[in-house]
Amino acid sequence: MRSMKKLSELLHGIGVPWTLHGDASVQRIQVDSRRVQPGELFVALPGTRHDGHQFLREALAQGAAALLVSRIEAVPPETPAWAWVEDTREALWRVAQRFYDDPSRQLLVVGVTGTNGKTTTTHLLRAIFEAAGLPCALFGTLGAQLPRLSEGHTHECAPTDLIPTGLTTPEVFELQALLHEAVARGAHAAVMEVSSHALDQRRADGIRFDAALFTNLTQDHLDYHPSMEAYANAKLRLFTELARQSGKPFRAVINLDAEWGAWFAERAEGDLWTYGVHSDARVRAEGVQLGRNGIRFTVVHSEGVGRFPVQLRLSAPYNLQNALGAVAAALSLGLPVEAVQEGLQRVERVPGRFERVSIDAPFEVIIDYAHTPDALARLLHAARALQPSRLTVLFGCGGDRDPTKRPLMGAIAAELADRVILTSDNPRTEAPERILQQILDGIPPESRHKVVAVEPDRRAAIALALQEAVAGEIILLAGKGHEEYQIIGSTKIPFSDRQTVLELFGSAYSGRSTGEMRV
């Protein structure tokens, strides 16, 4: 257990005005009153639905040792110790940074932001760090992966412990705690996905980034951001405000091939490192060879290391951009070419990203997280490049999320696939039938014949796809990727596309000779 710290110690010199009433030793930080444990500091944050100041008594009843507030009138008179600040969100990252001894100061830290490609890019970059002999923590959509330095393992090839986080970018105090633990386990570097929500909500503030990487910006999260410009500006914080916060030499790594790449390059602060295939970038790819089992290309660095070949074991063509981004970030930090080459070759798969399901069949099933119009189009183009006899895509759209992308994704699926099966993604509190109708609305009448089924039950839809598969076909299961749950209403129900295929495959495929489906 960490040693306790006085609230007065945490507040001293944090750079924002504060007043302290009483004092207490605290052993952790918490922002959810339901999760408060004895001895913790409860920070009352204003939210979009609830205000933490409404739950101060609940936090005290749970055993909170002290409160951090911005509304003095909300403090219960029996509170033993509390502090006032003007902005609790601003104070939170400063207090958390101090409580956990500013762990990112001791690490090489790279943040990766963009609509698509974050997860694969961070996995590739982590592999490069480890090939360079630098144990690396990884934070993102799949959770937090920390080095596990156990007997019999050198830190050059350390296994990892996976810790579920629930968010692409955890809450700031959780992120500081995880970075602190990573340092304790011997990490020398950390790579993290940084979402637009996290940047807007200042969940990544206080992290001392050495570099930040922009992959692309396409339509998503417009249920949260009022416009694409607002979405872009949220991500830009990583390259401006957080770059200045870092206190380290900062590198901005920007994909010039992306539609918004030049916009970010013009505004980013620090040492600018651009990359691209179709642009005059600082780091480029030439001689690209796309194959079923990987990608080969030559990295051209306009200064320094010059040219060198690399080989990638991930096959989808869009992974060229992901790999090139990881290469550019690695070069910007001075990592050796040999580590870049070895690291890229180490990554055989990224869970839920163009992931083939291992089944003994004359057709292929590929799972992918694609849940935006651009990602779905890239996925379909990647599958088409494999020259299947028939291309089927099965997907839906998330409920309580940007509804404007639903008809766009319907149109893309009908244009680029031979067959379309519409089903539920995570419908949440929306009626699945309503979501599916909005997807259908985007499909032109002349393409409606491609929609072979509208089945809200995702398991039944997958069973149908397997039952009707033909030799040489590729079946794409899009939208959920690595997820092992489905959100229906407000409940998370265990569900995995991959596991469902494995469970259904034997019965669905063996029943084809009689036309029967056994599920």
Coordinates of C-alpha atoms in Angstrom, one line a residue:
M1 CA 0.0 0.0 0.0
R2 CA 1.2 3.5 -0.8
S3 CA 2.2 5.8 2.1
M4 CA -0.4 8.3 3.1
K5 CA 0.0 12.0 2.4
K6 CA -1.4 15.1 4.1
L7 CA -4.0 17.1 2.2
S8 CA -2.0 20.2 3.0
E9 CA 1.1 18.6 1.4
L10 CA -0.8 17.8 -1.7
L11 CA -2.1 21.3 -2.1
H12 CA 1.1 23.2 -1.4
G13 CA 2.5 24.8 -4.5
I14 CA 0.0 23.2 -7.0
G15 CA -0.3 26.4 -9.0
V16 CA -3.9 27.3 -8.3
P17 CA -5.5 29.2 -5.4
W18 CA -6.8 27.1 -2.5
T19 CA -8.0 27.4 1.1
L20 CA -7.8 24.5 3.6
H21 CA -10.1 23.9 6.5
G22 CA -8.7 21.2 8.8
D23 CA -6.2 18.6 7.5
A24 CA -6.1 14.9 7.1
S25 CA -3.9 12.1 5.8
V26 CA -5.3 10.5 2.6
Q27 CA -4.3 7.2 1.1
R28 CA -6.0 7.4 -2.3
I29 CA -8.1 9.8 -4.5
Q30 CA -11.6 9.1 -5.7
V31 CA -14.2 11.0 -7.7
D32 CA -17.1 8.5 -7.5
S33 CA -18.8 8.6 -4.1
R34 CA -20.1 5.1 -4.6
R35 CA -16.6 3.8 -4.7
V36 CA -15.1 5.8 -1.8
Q37 CA -13.2 3.8 0.7
P38 CA -12.0 4.8 4.2
G39 CA -9.1 7.2 4.2
E40 CA -9.6 8.5 0.6
L41 CA -9.8 12.1 -0.7
F42 CA -13.1 12.7 -2.5
V43 CA -12.9 15.2 -5.3
A44 CA -16.3 16.7 -6.3
L45 CA -16.3 17.1 -10.0
P46 CA -19.1 18.8 -12.0
G47 CA -20.4 16.4 -14.7
T48 CA -22.7 16.5 -17.7
R49 CA -25.4 14.6 -15.7
H50 CA -24.5 14.9 -12.1
D51 CA -22.4 17.2 -9.9
G52 CA -20.1 15.5 -7.3
H53 CA -21.1 18.2 -4.8
Q54 CA -24.5 16.4 -4.6
F55 CA -22.8 13.4 -3.0
L56 CA -20.6 14.8 -0.4
R57 CA -22.5 13.3 2.5
E58 CA -22.5 9.9 0.8
A59 CA -18.7 10.2 0.4
L60 CA -18.3 11.0 4.1
A61 CA -20.5 8.1 5.0
Q62 CA -18.3 5.8 3.0
G63 CA -15.3 6.9 5.0
A64 CA -13.8 9.8 3.0
A65 CA -11.0 11.4 5.1
A66 CA -11.3 14.8 3.3
L67 CA -13.1 16.6 0.5
L68 CA -11.9 18.8 -2.3
V69 CA -14.7 21.2 -3.5
S70 CA -15.4 24.3 -5.6
R71 CA -18.8 25.0 -3.9
I72 CA -18.3 26.0 -0.2
E73 CA -22.0 26.0 0.5
A74 CA -22.3 22.3 -0.3
V75 CA -19.8 21.2 2.4
P76 CA -21.6 19.4 5.3
P77 CA -20.8 21.0 8.6
E78 CA -19.5 17.8 10.1
T79 CA -16.8 17.4 7.4
P80 CA -13.5 16.8 9.3
A81 CA -11.2 18.3 6.6
W82 CA -11.9 19.9 3.3
A83 CA -10.3 22.3 0.8
W84 CA -11.7 24.8 -1.6
V85 CA -10.4 25.4 -5.2
E86 CA -12.0 27.4 -8.0
D87 CA -12.0 24.5 -10.4
T88 CA -11.9 20.9 -9.0
R89 CA -11.1 19.4 -12.4
E90 CA -8.1 21.6 -12.8
A91 CA -6.9 20.9 -9.3
L92 CA -7.5 17.1 -9.6
W93 CA -4.7 16.5 -12.1
R94 CA -2.3 18.6 -10.1
V95 CA -3.1 16.9 -6.8
A96 CA -3.0 13.4 -8.5
Q97 CA 0.3 14.2 -10.1
R98 CA 1.8 15.1 -6.7
F99 CA 0.1 12.2 -4.8
Y100 CA 1.7 9.7 -7.2
D101 CA 5.1 11.4 -7.3
D102 CA 4.8 12.6 -10.9
P103 CA 5.6 9.2 -12.4
S104 CA 5.6 10.3 -16.1
R105 CA 8.6 12.4 -15.4
Q106 CA 10.5 9.2 -15.1
L107 CA 9.2 7.7 -18.4
L108 CA 9.3 8.2 -22.1
V109 CA 5.6 8.9 -22.8
V110 CA 3.9 8.9 -26.2
G111 CA 0.2 9.8 -26.6
V112 CA -1.6 8.7 -29.7
T113 CA -4.9 10.4 -30.8
G114 CA -7.1 10.1 -33.8
T115 CA -10.4 8.6 -34.8
N116 CA -9.0 5.4 -36.1
G117 CA -5.8 3.5 -35.8
K118 CA -4.9 4.3 -32.2
T119 CA -4.9 0.8 -30.8
T120 CA -2.8 -0.8 -33.5
T121 CA -0.4 2.1 -33.6
T122 CA 0.2 2.0 -29.8
H123 CA 0.7 -1.8 -29.9
L124 CA 3.3 -1.4 -32.7
L125 CA 5.1 1.4 -30.8
R126 CA 5.1 -0.6 -27.6
A127 CA 6.8 -3.5 -29.4
I128 CA 9.4 -1.1 -30.7
F129 CA 10.2 0.2 -27.3
E130 CA 10.6 -3.3 -25.9
A131 CA 12.8 -4.3 -28.9
A132 CA 15.0 -1.4 -27.8
G133 CA 15.2 -2.9 -24.3
L134 CA 12.8 -0.4 -22.7
P135 CA 10.0 -2.1 -20.8
C136 CA 6.8 -0.3 -21.8
A137 CA 3.4 0.2 -20.3
L138 CA 0.4 0.4 -22.7
F139 CA -2.9 2.2 -22.0
G140 CA -5.9 2.1 -24.3
T141 CA -9.1 0.6 -25.5
L142 CA -8.0 -2.9 -24.4
G143 CA -7.1 -1.8 -20.9
A144 CA -3.8 -1.1 -19.1
Q145 CA -1.0 -3.5 -19.8
L146 CA 1.9 -3.2 -17.3
P147 CA 5.3 -4.9 -17.3
R148 CA 5.3 -8.0 -15.2
L149 CA 8.9 -8.6 -14.2
S150 CA 8.9 -12.1 -12.8
E151 CA 11.7 -14.6 -12.3
G152 CA 13.0 -16.0 -15.6
H153 CA 12.1 -13.0 -17.7
T154 CA 14.5 -10.2 -18.7
H155 CA 12.9 -6.8 -19.1
E156 CA 13.6 -6.9 -22.9
C157 CA 10.8 -9.4 -23.3
A158 CA 8.7 -8.9 -20.2
P159 CA 5.2 -10.3 -20.2
T160 CA 2.4 -8.0 -19.1
D161 CA -0.5 -7.9 -16.7
L162 CA -3.7 -6.7 -18.2
I163 CA -5.8 -4.4 -16.0
P164 CA -9.3 -3.5 -17.2
T165 CA -9.9 0.3 -17.1
G166 CA -13.3 0.7 -18.7
L167 CA -12.2 3.8 -20.7
T168 CA -9.8 4.4 -23.6
T169 CA -8.1 6.9 -21.4
P170 CA -8.7 6.4 -17.6
E171 CA -9.7 9.1 -15.2
V172 CA -6.6 11.3 -14.4
F173 CA -6.0 10.0 -10.9
E174 CA -6.3 6.4 -12.1
L175 CA -3.9 7.1 -14.9
Q176 CA -1.4 8.6 -12.5
A177 CA -1.8 5.5 -10.2
L178 CA -1.2 3.2 -13.1
L179 CA 1.9 5.1 -14.3
H180 CA 3.2 5.0 -10.7
E181 CA 2.7 1.2 -10.7
A182 CA 4.4 0.9 -14.1
V183 CA 7.5 2.7 -12.8
A184 CA 7.5 0.4 -9.7
R185 CA 7.5 -2.6 -12.1
G186 CA 10.5 -1.3 -14.0
A187 CA 8.9 0.4 -17.0
H188 CA 11.0 2.9 -18.9
A189 CA 8.3 4.0 -21.3
A190 CA 4.6 4.3 -21.7
V191 CA 2.3 4.5 -24.7
M192 CA -1.3 5.6 -24.4
E193 CA -4.4 6.1 -26.5
V194 CA -5.7 9.6 -25.8
S195 CA -9.4 10.1 -26.7
S196 CA -11.1 13.3 -27.5
H197 CA -13.4 12.9 -24.5
A198 CA -10.3 12.5 -22.3
L199 CA -8.7 15.6 -23.7
D200 CA -11.9 17.7 -23.4
Q201 CA -12.4 16.5 -19.8
R202 CA -8.7 17.0 -19.0
R203 CA -8.2 13.4 -18.1
A204 CA -4.7 13.4 -19.7
D205 CA -3.6 16.7 -18.0
G206 CA -0.5 16.3 -15.8
I207 CA 1.0 13.6 -18.0
R208 CA 4.4 14.7 -19.2
F209 CA 4.4 13.6 -22.9
D210 CA 7.6 13.3 -24.8
A211 CA 5.7 12.9 -28.0
A212 CA 2.2 12.9 -29.4
L213 CA 1.0 11.3 -32.6
F214 CA -2.1 12.2 -34.7
T215 CA -3.4 9.4 -36.9
N216 CA -6.5 10.8 -38.6
L217 CA -9.8 12.6 -38.0
T218 CA -13.1 11.4 -39.4
Q219 CA -16.7 11.5 -38.3
D220 CA -17.3 10.1 -34.9
H221 CA -18.5 11.3 -31.4
L222 CA -20.7 14.1 -32.8
D223 CA -23.1 13.1 -30.1
Y224 CA -20.6 14.7 -27.7
H225 CA -18.7 17.3 -29.8
P226 CA -21.0 19.8 -31.5
S227 CA -19.0 19.9 -34.7
M228 CA -16.0 18.4 -36.5
E229 CA -14.1 21.6 -35.6
A230 CA -14.9 21.1 -31.9
Y231 CA -13.8 17.5 -32.3
A232 CA -10.5 18.6 -33.9
N233 CA -9.8 21.3 -31.3
A234 CA -10.3 18.8 -28.5
K235 CA -7.6 16.6 -30.0
L236 CA -5.4 19.6 -30.7
R237 CA -5.0 20.2 -26.9
L238 CA -2.6 17.2 -26.9
F239 CA -0.2 19.1 -29.2
T240 CA -0.6 22.6 -27.6
E241 CA -1.6 22.9 -23.9
L242 CA -0.4 19.4 -22.9
A243 CA 2.8 19.9 -24.9
R244 CA 3.5 23.1 -22.8
Q245 CA 2.5 21.3 -19.6
S246 CA 5.0 18.5 -20.3
G247 CA 8.2 20.3 -19.3
K248 CA 10.1 18.0 -21.6
P249 CA 11.3 18.4 -25.2
F250 CA 8.1 17.7 -27.2
R251 CA 7.7 16.0 -30.6
A252 CA 4.5 16.4 -32.6
V253 CA 4.1 13.4 -35.0
I254 CA 1.5 14.2 -37.6
N255 CA 0.0 12.1 -40.5
L256 CA 0.1 14.4 -43.5
D257 CA -1.9 11.9 -45.6
A258 CA -4.9 12.5 -43.3
E259 CA -7.5 15.0 -44.3
W260 CA -6.9 17.1 -41.2
G261 CA -3.1 16.4 -41.1
A262 CA -2.0 19.8 -42.5
W263 CA -4.4 21.6 -40.1
F264 CA -2.7 19.8 -37.1
A265 CA 0.8 20.3 -38.5
E266 CA 0.2 24.1 -38.7
R267 CA -1.0 24.4 -35.1
A268 CA 1.1 21.8 -33.3
E269 CA 3.9 23.0 -31.0
G270 CA 7.3 21.4 -30.5
D271 CA 9.5 19.6 -32.9
L272 CA 7.3 18.7 -35.9
W273 CA 7.7 15.2 -37.4
T274 CA 5.4 14.5 -40.3
Y275 CA 4.8 11.1 -41.9
G276 CA 2.9 9.8 -44.9
V277 CA 2.9 7.8 -48.1
H278 CA 1.3 10.2 -50.5
S279 CA 2.8 13.4 -49.1
D280 CA 6.2 15.2 -48.8
A281 CA 6.6 14.2 -45.2
R282 CA 9.7 14.0 -43.0
V283 CA 9.2 10.2 -42.7
R284 CA 7.8 8.4 -45.8
A285 CA 7.1 4.9 -47.1
E286 CA 8.3 3.8 -50.5
G287 CA 8.3 0.5 -52.4
V288 CA 5.1 -0.7 -50.6
Q289 CA 4.3 -4.4 -51.1
L290 CA 1.0 -5.6 -49.8
G291 CA 0.5 -9.3 -49.1
R292 CA -2.0 -11.6 -47.6
N293 CA 0.4 -12.2 -44.6
G294 CA 1.9 -8.8 -44.2
I295 CA 3.3 -5.6 -45.6
R296 CA 6.8 -4.7 -46.7
F297 CA 8.1 -1.2 -47.4
T298 CA 11.1 1.1 -47.2
V299 CA 11.2 3.9 -44.7
V300 CA 12.7 7.1 -46.1
H301 CA 13.8 9.5 -43.5
S302 CA 14.7 12.9 -45.0
E303 CA 17.4 13.4 -42.5
G304 CA 19.5 11.3 -40.1
V305 CA 19.0 7.5 -40.7
G306 CA 18.2 7.7 -44.4
R307 CA 16.5 4.6 -45.8
F308 CA 15.8 1.2 -44.3
P309 CA 13.5 -1.7 -45.0
V310 CA 10.7 -2.9 -42.6
Q311 CA 8.4 -5.9 -42.6
L312 CA 5.0 -5.9 -40.9
R313 CA 3.1 -9.1 -40.1
L314 CA -0.3 -7.3 -40.0
S315 CA -2.0 -7.6 -43.4
A316 CA -4.7 -4.9 -43.8
P317 CA -3.5 -2.2 -46.1
Y318 CA -4.5 0.6 -43.7
N319 CA -1.9 -0.8 -41.2
L320 CA 0.8 0.8 -43.4
Q321 CA -0.3 4.2 -42.0
N322 CA -0.4 2.8 -38.5
A323 CA 3.1 1.3 -38.8
L324 CA 4.6 4.4 -40.4
G325 CA 3.2 6.5 -37.5
A326 CA 4.9 4.2 -35.0
V327 CA 8.1 4.4 -37.0
A328 CA 8.0 8.2 -37.1
A329 CA 7.4 8.4 -33.3
A330 CA 10.2 6.0 -32.6
L331 CA 12.6 7.9 -34.8
S332 CA 11.6 11.2 -33.2
L333 CA 12.7 9.8 -29.8
G334 CA 16.0 8.5 -31.2
L335 CA 15.2 4.8 -30.9
P336 CA 17.6 2.7 -33.1
V337 CA 16.6 1.5 -36.5
E338 CA 17.2 -2.1 -35.5
A339 CA 14.6 -1.8 -32.7
V340 CA 12.1 -0.4 -35.2
Q341 CA 12.6 -3.3 -37.6
E342 CA 12.4 -5.9 -34.9
G343 CA 9.5 -4.4 -33.0
L344 CA 7.3 -4.2 -36.1
Q345 CA 7.9 -7.9 -36.8
R346 CA 7.0 -8.9 -33.3
V347 CA 3.4 -7.9 -33.6
E348 CA 1.4 -10.8 -35.1
R349 CA -2.1 -9.6 -34.2
V350 CA -3.9 -6.9 -32.4
P351 CA -7.1 -8.1 -30.7
G352 CA -10.2 -7.2 -32.6
R353 CA -8.4 -5.4 -35.4
F354 CA -8.6 -7.3 -38.7
E355 CA -8.4 -10.4 -36.6
R356 CA -9.0 -13.7 -38.4
V357 CA -11.0 -16.3 -36.4
S358 CA -9.2 -19.7 -36.5
I359 CA -11.8 -22.1 -38.0
D360 CA -11.3 -25.0 -40.4
A361 CA -13.5 -23.8 -43.3
P362 CA -13.1 -22.9 -46.9
F363 CA -14.1 -19.3 -46.1
E364 CA -12.7 -16.7 -43.7
V365 CA -14.3 -14.8 -40.8
I366 CA -12.6 -11.5 -39.8
I367 CA -13.4 -9.5 -36.7
D368 CA -12.8 -5.7 -36.6
Y369 CA -13.6 -2.8 -34.3
A370 CA -14.6 -0.6 -37.3
H371 CA -17.5 1.6 -36.0
T372 CA -17.1 4.8 -38.0
P373 CA -17.9 5.4 -41.7
D374 CA -14.2 5.8 -42.5
A375 CA -13.1 2.7 -40.6
L376 CA -15.9 0.6 -42.2
A377 CA -14.8 1.8 -45.7
R378 CA -11.1 1.0 -44.9
L379 CA -12.1 -2.4 -43.6
L380 CA -14.1 -3.3 -46.7
H381 CA -11.4 -2.1 -49.0
A382 CA -8.8 -4.2 -47.1
A383 CA -11.0 -7.3 -47.3
R384 CA -11.7 -6.7 -51.0
A385 CA -8.0 -6.5 -51.7
L386 CA -7.8 -10.2 -50.6
Q387 CA -10.0 -11.0 -53.6
P388 CA -12.7 -13.1 -52.0
S389 CA -15.3 -14.9 -54.0
R390 CA -17.9 -13.0 -52.0
L391 CA -17.7 -10.3 -49.4
T392 CA -20.3 -10.1 -46.6
V393 CA -20.3 -7.5 -43.9
L394 CA -22.3 -7.8 -40.7
F395 CA -22.6 -4.7 -38.5
G396 CA -24.8 -2.3 -36.6
C397 CA -24.3 1.0 -34.9
G398 CA -24.1 1.9 -31.2
G399 CA -27.1 3.3 -29.4
D400 CA -27.1 6.7 -27.6
R401 CA -24.2 7.8 -29.9
D402 CA -23.9 9.9 -33.0
P403 CA -27.0 9.0 -35.1
T404 CA -25.8 10.9 -38.2
K405 CA -23.2 8.2 -39.1
R406 CA -25.8 5.4 -39.3
P407 CA -27.1 6.1 -42.8
L408 CA -23.5 6.9 -44.0
M409 CA -22.4 3.5 -42.8
G410 CA -25.3 1.8 -44.5
A411 CA -24.4 3.5 -47.8
I412 CA -20.8 2.5 -47.5
A413 CA -21.6 -1.2 -46.7
A414 CA -24.0 -1.4 -49.6
E415 CA -21.5 0.1 -52.0
L416 CA -18.5 -1.9 -51.0
A417 CA -19.8 -5.3 -49.9
D418 CA -21.6 -8.0 -51.9
R419 CA -23.9 -8.8 -49.0
V420 CA -25.0 -6.9 -45.9
I421 CA -26.4 -8.3 -42.7
L422 CA -27.6 -5.6 -40.3
T423 CA -27.7 -6.4 -36.6
S424 CA -27.3 -4.9 -33.2
D425 CA -24.0 -3.4 -31.9
N426 CA -24.4 -2.0 -28.4
P427 CA -28.0 -0.6 -28.6
R428 CA -27.9 0.7 -25.1
T429 CA -31.2 2.5 -24.3
E430 CA -32.3 2.9 -27.9
A431 CA -34.6 0.5 -29.7
P432 CA -32.5 -1.7 -32.0
E433 CA -35.1 -1.6 -34.7
R434 CA -34.9 2.2 -34.8
I435 CA -31.1 2.1 -35.2
L436 CA -31.3 -0.5 -38.0
Q437 CA -33.9 1.5 -39.8
Q438 CA -31.7 4.6 -39.7
I439 CA -28.9 2.5 -41.3
L440 CA -31.3 1.2 -43.9
D441 CA -32.3 4.8 -44.7
G442 CA -28.9 5.4 -46.1
I443 CA -28.9 2.6 -48.6
P444 CA -30.1 3.6 -52.0
P445 CA -33.1 1.7 -53.4
E446 CA -31.1 0.1 -56.2
S447 CA -28.7 -1.4 -53.6
R448 CA -31.3 -2.7 -51.1
H449 CA -31.1 -6.2 -52.6
K450 CA -27.7 -6.5 -51.0
V451 CA -29.3 -6.4 -47.5
V452 CA -29.9 -10.1 -47.0
A453 CA -31.0 -9.9 -43.4
V454 CA -32.0 -7.4 -40.7
E455 CA -31.7 -9.4 -37.5
P456 CA -31.4 -7.5 -34.2
D457 CA -30.1 -10.6 -32.4
R458 CA -26.4 -10.5 -33.1
R459 CA -25.8 -14.1 -32.3
A460 CA -28.6 -15.2 -34.7
A461 CA -27.2 -12.8 -37.4
I462 CA -23.7 -14.4 -37.1
A463 CA -25.2 -17.9 -37.3
L464 CA -27.0 -16.9 -40.5
A465 CA -23.8 -15.6 -42.0
L466 CA -22.0 -18.8 -41.2
Q467 CA -24.8 -21.0 -42.5
E468 CA -24.9 -19.2 -45.8
A469 CA -21.1 -18.9 -46.3
V470 CA -19.6 -20.1 -49.6
A471 CA -16.1 -21.2 -50.5
G472 CA -13.7 -18.3 -50.8
E473 CA -16.0 -15.9 -49.0
I474 CA -14.9 -13.4 -46.4
I475 CA -17.3 -12.6 -43.7
L476 CA -16.6 -9.3 -41.8
L477 CA -18.0 -8.9 -38.3
A478 CA -17.6 -5.2 -37.7
G479 CA -18.1 -2.8 -34.8
K480 CA -17.3 -4.8 -31.7
G481 CA -13.8 -6.1 -32.3
H482 CA -12.2 -7.1 -29.0
E483 CA -15.3 -6.4 -26.8
E484 CA -16.5 -9.2 -24.7
Y485 CA -19.9 -7.7 -23.9
Q486 CA -22.9 -6.2 -25.4
I487 CA -24.7 -3.3 -23.8
I488 CA -28.5 -3.7 -23.9
G489 CA -30.4 -1.1 -22.0
S490 CA -28.0 -0.2 -19.2
T491 CA -26.8 -3.8 -18.7
K492 CA -23.5 -5.3 -20.0
I493 CA -24.2 -8.8 -21.2
P494 CA -21.3 -11.2 -21.9
F495 CA -20.8 -11.4 -25.7
S496 CA -17.8 -11.9 -27.9
D497 CA -17.9 -12.0 -31.7
R498 CA -14.9 -14.3 -31.8
Q499 CA -16.3 -16.7 -29.2
T500 CA -19.7 -16.7 -30.8
V501 CA -18.2 -17.8 -34.1
L502 CA -16.2 -20.6 -32.5
E503 CA -19.4 -21.8 -30.6
L504 CA -21.6 -21.6 -33.7
F505 CA -19.2 -22.8 -36.4
G506 CA -19.4 -26.5 -35.9
S507 CA -23.2 -26.7 -35.7
A508 CA -23.9 -24.0 -38.3
Y509 CA -21.5 -25.3 -40.9
S510 CA -22.1 -29.0 -40.4
G511 CA -25.9 -28.4 -40.8
R512 CA -25.5 -27.0 -44.3
S513 CA -25.8 -30.4 -46.0
T514 CA -29.4 -30.7 -44.8
G515 CA -30.2 -27.1 -44.7
E516 CA -30.7 -27.2 -41.0
M517 CA -29.3 -24.7 -38.5
R518 CA -28.4 -26.0 -35.0
V519 CA -27.5 -23.2 -32.6

